[in-house]
PDB file of C-alpha atoms and ligand atoms in Angstrom:
ATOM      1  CA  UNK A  10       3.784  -7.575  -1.318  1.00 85.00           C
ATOM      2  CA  UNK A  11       3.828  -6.659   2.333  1.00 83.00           C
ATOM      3  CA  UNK A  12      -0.087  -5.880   2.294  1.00 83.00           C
ATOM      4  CA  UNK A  13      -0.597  -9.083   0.928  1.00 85.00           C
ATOM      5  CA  UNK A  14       1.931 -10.440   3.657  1.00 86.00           C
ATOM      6  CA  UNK A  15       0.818  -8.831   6.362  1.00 84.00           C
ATOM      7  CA  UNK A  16      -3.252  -9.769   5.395  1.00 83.00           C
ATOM      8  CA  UNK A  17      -5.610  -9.437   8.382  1.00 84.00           C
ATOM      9  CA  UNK A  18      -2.868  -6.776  10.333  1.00 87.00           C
ATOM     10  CA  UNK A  19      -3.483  -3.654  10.990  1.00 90.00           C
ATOM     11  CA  UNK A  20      -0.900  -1.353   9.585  1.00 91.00           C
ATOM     12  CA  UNK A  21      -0.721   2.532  11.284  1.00 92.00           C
ATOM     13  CA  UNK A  22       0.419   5.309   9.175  1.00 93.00           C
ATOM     14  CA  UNK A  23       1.713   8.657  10.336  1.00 91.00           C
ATOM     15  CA  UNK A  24      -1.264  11.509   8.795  1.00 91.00           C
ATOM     16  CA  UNK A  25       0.987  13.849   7.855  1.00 85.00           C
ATOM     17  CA  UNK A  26       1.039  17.278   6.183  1.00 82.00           C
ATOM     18  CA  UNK A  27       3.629  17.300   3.629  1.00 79.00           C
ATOM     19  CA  UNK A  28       2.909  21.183   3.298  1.00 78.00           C
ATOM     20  CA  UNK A  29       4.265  21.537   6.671  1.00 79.00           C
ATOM     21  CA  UNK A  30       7.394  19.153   6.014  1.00 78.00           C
ATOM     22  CA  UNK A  31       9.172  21.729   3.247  1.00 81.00           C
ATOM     23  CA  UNK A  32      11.208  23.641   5.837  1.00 79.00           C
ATOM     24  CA  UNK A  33      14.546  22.306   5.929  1.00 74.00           C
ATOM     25  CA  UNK A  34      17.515  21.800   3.339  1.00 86.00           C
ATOM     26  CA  UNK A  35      16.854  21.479  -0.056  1.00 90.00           C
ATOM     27  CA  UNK A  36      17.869  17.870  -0.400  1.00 89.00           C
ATOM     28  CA  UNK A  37      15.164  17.084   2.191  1.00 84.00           C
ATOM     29  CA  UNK A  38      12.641  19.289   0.573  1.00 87.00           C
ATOM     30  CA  UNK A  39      13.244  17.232  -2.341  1.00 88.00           C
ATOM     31  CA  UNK A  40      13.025  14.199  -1.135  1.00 83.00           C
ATOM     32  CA  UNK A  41       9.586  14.788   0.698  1.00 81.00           C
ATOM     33  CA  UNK A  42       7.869  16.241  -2.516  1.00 83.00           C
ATOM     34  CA  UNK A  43       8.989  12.782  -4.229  1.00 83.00           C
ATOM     35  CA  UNK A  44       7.761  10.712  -1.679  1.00 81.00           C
ATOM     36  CA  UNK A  45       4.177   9.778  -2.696  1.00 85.00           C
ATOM     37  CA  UNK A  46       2.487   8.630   0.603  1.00 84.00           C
ATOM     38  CA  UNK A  47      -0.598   8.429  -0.437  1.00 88.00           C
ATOM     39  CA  UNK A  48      -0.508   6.341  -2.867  1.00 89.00           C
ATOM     40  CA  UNK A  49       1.516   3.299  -0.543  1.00 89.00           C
ATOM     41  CA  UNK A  50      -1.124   3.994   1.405  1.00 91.00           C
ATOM     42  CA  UNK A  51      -4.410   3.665  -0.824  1.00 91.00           C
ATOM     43  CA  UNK A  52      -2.482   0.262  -1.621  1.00 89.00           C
ATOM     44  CA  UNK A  53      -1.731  -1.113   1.275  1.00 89.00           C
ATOM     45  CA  UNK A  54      -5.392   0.293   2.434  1.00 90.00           C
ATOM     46  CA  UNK A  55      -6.388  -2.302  -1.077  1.00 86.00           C
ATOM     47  CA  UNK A  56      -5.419  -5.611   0.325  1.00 83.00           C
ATOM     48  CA  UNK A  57      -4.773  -4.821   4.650  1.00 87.00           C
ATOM     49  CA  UNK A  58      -6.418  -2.139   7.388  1.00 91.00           C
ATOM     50  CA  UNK A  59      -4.813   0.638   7.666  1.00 93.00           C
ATOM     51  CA  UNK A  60      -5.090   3.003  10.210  1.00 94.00           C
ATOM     52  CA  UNK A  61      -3.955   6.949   9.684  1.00 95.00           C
ATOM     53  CA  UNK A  62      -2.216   8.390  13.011  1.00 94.00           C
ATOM     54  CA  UNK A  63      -1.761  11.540  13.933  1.00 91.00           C
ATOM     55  CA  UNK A  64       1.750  12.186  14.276  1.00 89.00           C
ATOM     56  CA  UNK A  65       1.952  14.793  16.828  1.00 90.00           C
ATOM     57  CA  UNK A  66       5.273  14.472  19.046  1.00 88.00           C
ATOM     58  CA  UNK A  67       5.690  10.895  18.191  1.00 87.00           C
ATOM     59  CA  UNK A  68       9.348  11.324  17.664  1.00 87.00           C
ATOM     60  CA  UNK A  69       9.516  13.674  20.572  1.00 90.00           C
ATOM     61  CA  UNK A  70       7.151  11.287  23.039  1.00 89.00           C
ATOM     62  CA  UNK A  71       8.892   8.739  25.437  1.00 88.00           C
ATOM     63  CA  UNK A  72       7.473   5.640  24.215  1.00 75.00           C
ATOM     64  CA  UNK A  73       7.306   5.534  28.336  1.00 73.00           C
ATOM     65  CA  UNK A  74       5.353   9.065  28.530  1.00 78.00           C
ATOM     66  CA  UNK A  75       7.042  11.934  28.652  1.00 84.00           C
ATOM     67  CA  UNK A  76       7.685  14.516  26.276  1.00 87.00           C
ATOM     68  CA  UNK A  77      11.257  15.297  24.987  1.00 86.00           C
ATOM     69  CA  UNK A  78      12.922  17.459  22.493  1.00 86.00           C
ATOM     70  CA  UNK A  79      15.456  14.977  21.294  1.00 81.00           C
ATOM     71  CA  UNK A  80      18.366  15.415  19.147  1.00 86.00           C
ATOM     72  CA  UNK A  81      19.806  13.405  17.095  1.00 89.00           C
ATOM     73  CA  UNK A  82      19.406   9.540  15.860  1.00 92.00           C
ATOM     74  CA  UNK A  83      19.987   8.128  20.158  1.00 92.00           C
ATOM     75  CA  UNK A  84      16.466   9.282  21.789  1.00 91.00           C
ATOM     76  CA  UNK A  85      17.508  10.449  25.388  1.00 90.00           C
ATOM     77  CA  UNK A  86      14.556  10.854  28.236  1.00 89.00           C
ATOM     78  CA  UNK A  87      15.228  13.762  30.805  1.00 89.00           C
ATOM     79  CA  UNK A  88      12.645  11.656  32.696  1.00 86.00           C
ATOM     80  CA  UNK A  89      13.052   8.037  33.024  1.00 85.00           C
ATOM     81  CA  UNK A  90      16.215   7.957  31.679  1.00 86.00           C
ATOM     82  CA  UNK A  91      15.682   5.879  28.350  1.00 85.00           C
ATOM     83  CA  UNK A  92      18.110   5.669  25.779  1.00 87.00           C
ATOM     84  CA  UNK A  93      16.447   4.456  22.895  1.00 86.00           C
ATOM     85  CA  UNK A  94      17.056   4.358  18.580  1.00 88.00           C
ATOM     86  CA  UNK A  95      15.246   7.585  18.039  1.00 89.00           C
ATOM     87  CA  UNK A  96      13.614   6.065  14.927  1.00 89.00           C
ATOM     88  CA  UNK A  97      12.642   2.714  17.120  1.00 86.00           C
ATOM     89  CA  UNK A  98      10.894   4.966  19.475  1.00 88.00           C
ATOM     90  CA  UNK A  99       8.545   6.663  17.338  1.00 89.00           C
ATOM     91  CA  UNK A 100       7.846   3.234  16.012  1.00 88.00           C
ATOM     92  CA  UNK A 101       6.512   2.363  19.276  1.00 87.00           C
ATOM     93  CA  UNK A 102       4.496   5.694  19.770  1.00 89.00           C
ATOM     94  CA  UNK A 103       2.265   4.770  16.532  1.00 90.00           C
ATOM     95  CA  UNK A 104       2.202   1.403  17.675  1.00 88.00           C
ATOM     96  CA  UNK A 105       0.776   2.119  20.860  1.00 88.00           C
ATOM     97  CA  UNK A 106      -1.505   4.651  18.819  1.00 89.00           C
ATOM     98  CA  UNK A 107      -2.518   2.145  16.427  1.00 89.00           C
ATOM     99  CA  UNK A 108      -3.354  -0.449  19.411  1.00 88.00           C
ATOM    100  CA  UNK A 109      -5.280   2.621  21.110  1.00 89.00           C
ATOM    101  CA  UNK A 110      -2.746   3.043  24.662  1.00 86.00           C
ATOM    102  CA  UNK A 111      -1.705   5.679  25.452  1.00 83.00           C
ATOM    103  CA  UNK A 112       2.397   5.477  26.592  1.00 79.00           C
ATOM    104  CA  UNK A 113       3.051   4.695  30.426  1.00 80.00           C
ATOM    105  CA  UNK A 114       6.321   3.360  32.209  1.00 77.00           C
ATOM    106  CA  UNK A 115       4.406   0.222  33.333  1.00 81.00           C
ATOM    107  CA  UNK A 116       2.750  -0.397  29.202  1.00 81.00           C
ATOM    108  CA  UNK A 117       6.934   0.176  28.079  1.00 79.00           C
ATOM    109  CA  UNK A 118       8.278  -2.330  30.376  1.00 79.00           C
ATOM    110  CA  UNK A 119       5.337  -4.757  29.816  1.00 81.00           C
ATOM    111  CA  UNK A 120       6.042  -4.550  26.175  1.00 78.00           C
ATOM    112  CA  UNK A 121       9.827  -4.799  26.347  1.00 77.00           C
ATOM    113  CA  UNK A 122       9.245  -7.883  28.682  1.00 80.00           C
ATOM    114  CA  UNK A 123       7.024  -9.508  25.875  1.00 78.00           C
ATOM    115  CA  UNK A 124       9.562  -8.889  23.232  1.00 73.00           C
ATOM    116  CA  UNK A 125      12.399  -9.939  24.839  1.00 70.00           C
ATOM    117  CA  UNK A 126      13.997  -6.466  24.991  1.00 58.00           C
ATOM    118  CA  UNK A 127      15.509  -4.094  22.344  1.00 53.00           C
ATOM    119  CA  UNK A 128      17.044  -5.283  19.476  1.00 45.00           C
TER     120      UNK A 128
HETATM  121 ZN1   ZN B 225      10.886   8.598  29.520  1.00 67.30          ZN
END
C-alpha cells in the first residue's frame, strides 16, 4: 500500500547486516531475526525505486555534519548544539543520502526553513 502510494518516489533503505545486529539483549536479538527486511524491500522495490543506503553513523551523524556518539532517544551535538529526536535525525541522514548531499549546517537550516521547522 505505501509503494503503491508513494509511486514515482524514491524510497532509501538502510543496507544493513543483520549478522552484525545480534549483539545486544535477547529480546532485541529476537526481534531483529524476525524482522524480514528483505522481503519489504523486494516489494516496495515491485511497485516504487528504492534505493539501499549504507548506514554507517547515520544515527551517530549530525544531520548538520558532525559526528556524535549519542545516547539515548534526544540526539545532542557537542558541535552545533542540536537537540534533535534521535530517530528524526537519522531520518534525515538517509534522506540526505538518498538525495545524494552530503550533511552541512547551511543544507540543515535550508531544509528546516523549507519544512517549516521540526515537528
Ligand atoms: Zn551538529
Amino acid at each position: 500500500m505505501i509503494a503503491e502510494a508513494f509511486r514515482g518516489y524514491v524510497h532509501g533503505f538502510e543496507d544493513l547486516n543483520k549478522e552484525k545486529m545480534f549483539k545486544k539483549s535477547r529480546t532485541h536479538n529476537r526481534n531483529v531475526a524476525k524482522s524480514d527486511w528483505r522481503t519489504i524491500i523486494g516489494l516496495m522495490g515491485y511497485k516504487s525505486r528504492v534505493r539501499l543506503l549504507n548506514p554507517h553513523n547515520s544515527s551517530r551523524r549530525c544531520s548538520s555534519g558532525m559526528v556524535n556518539a549519542p545516547k539515548g532517544a534526544l540526539y545532542e551535538c557537542k558541535g552545533c548544539g542540536l537537540k534533535i529526536d534521535r530517530q528524526l535525525n537519522a531520518c534525515l541522514n538517509l534522506y540526505l543520502q538518498v538525495e545524494g548531499l552530503s550533511p552541512s549546517l547551511k543544507l540543515f537550516v535550508g531544509l528546516m526553513k523549507r519544512w517549516g521547522g521540526l515537528p
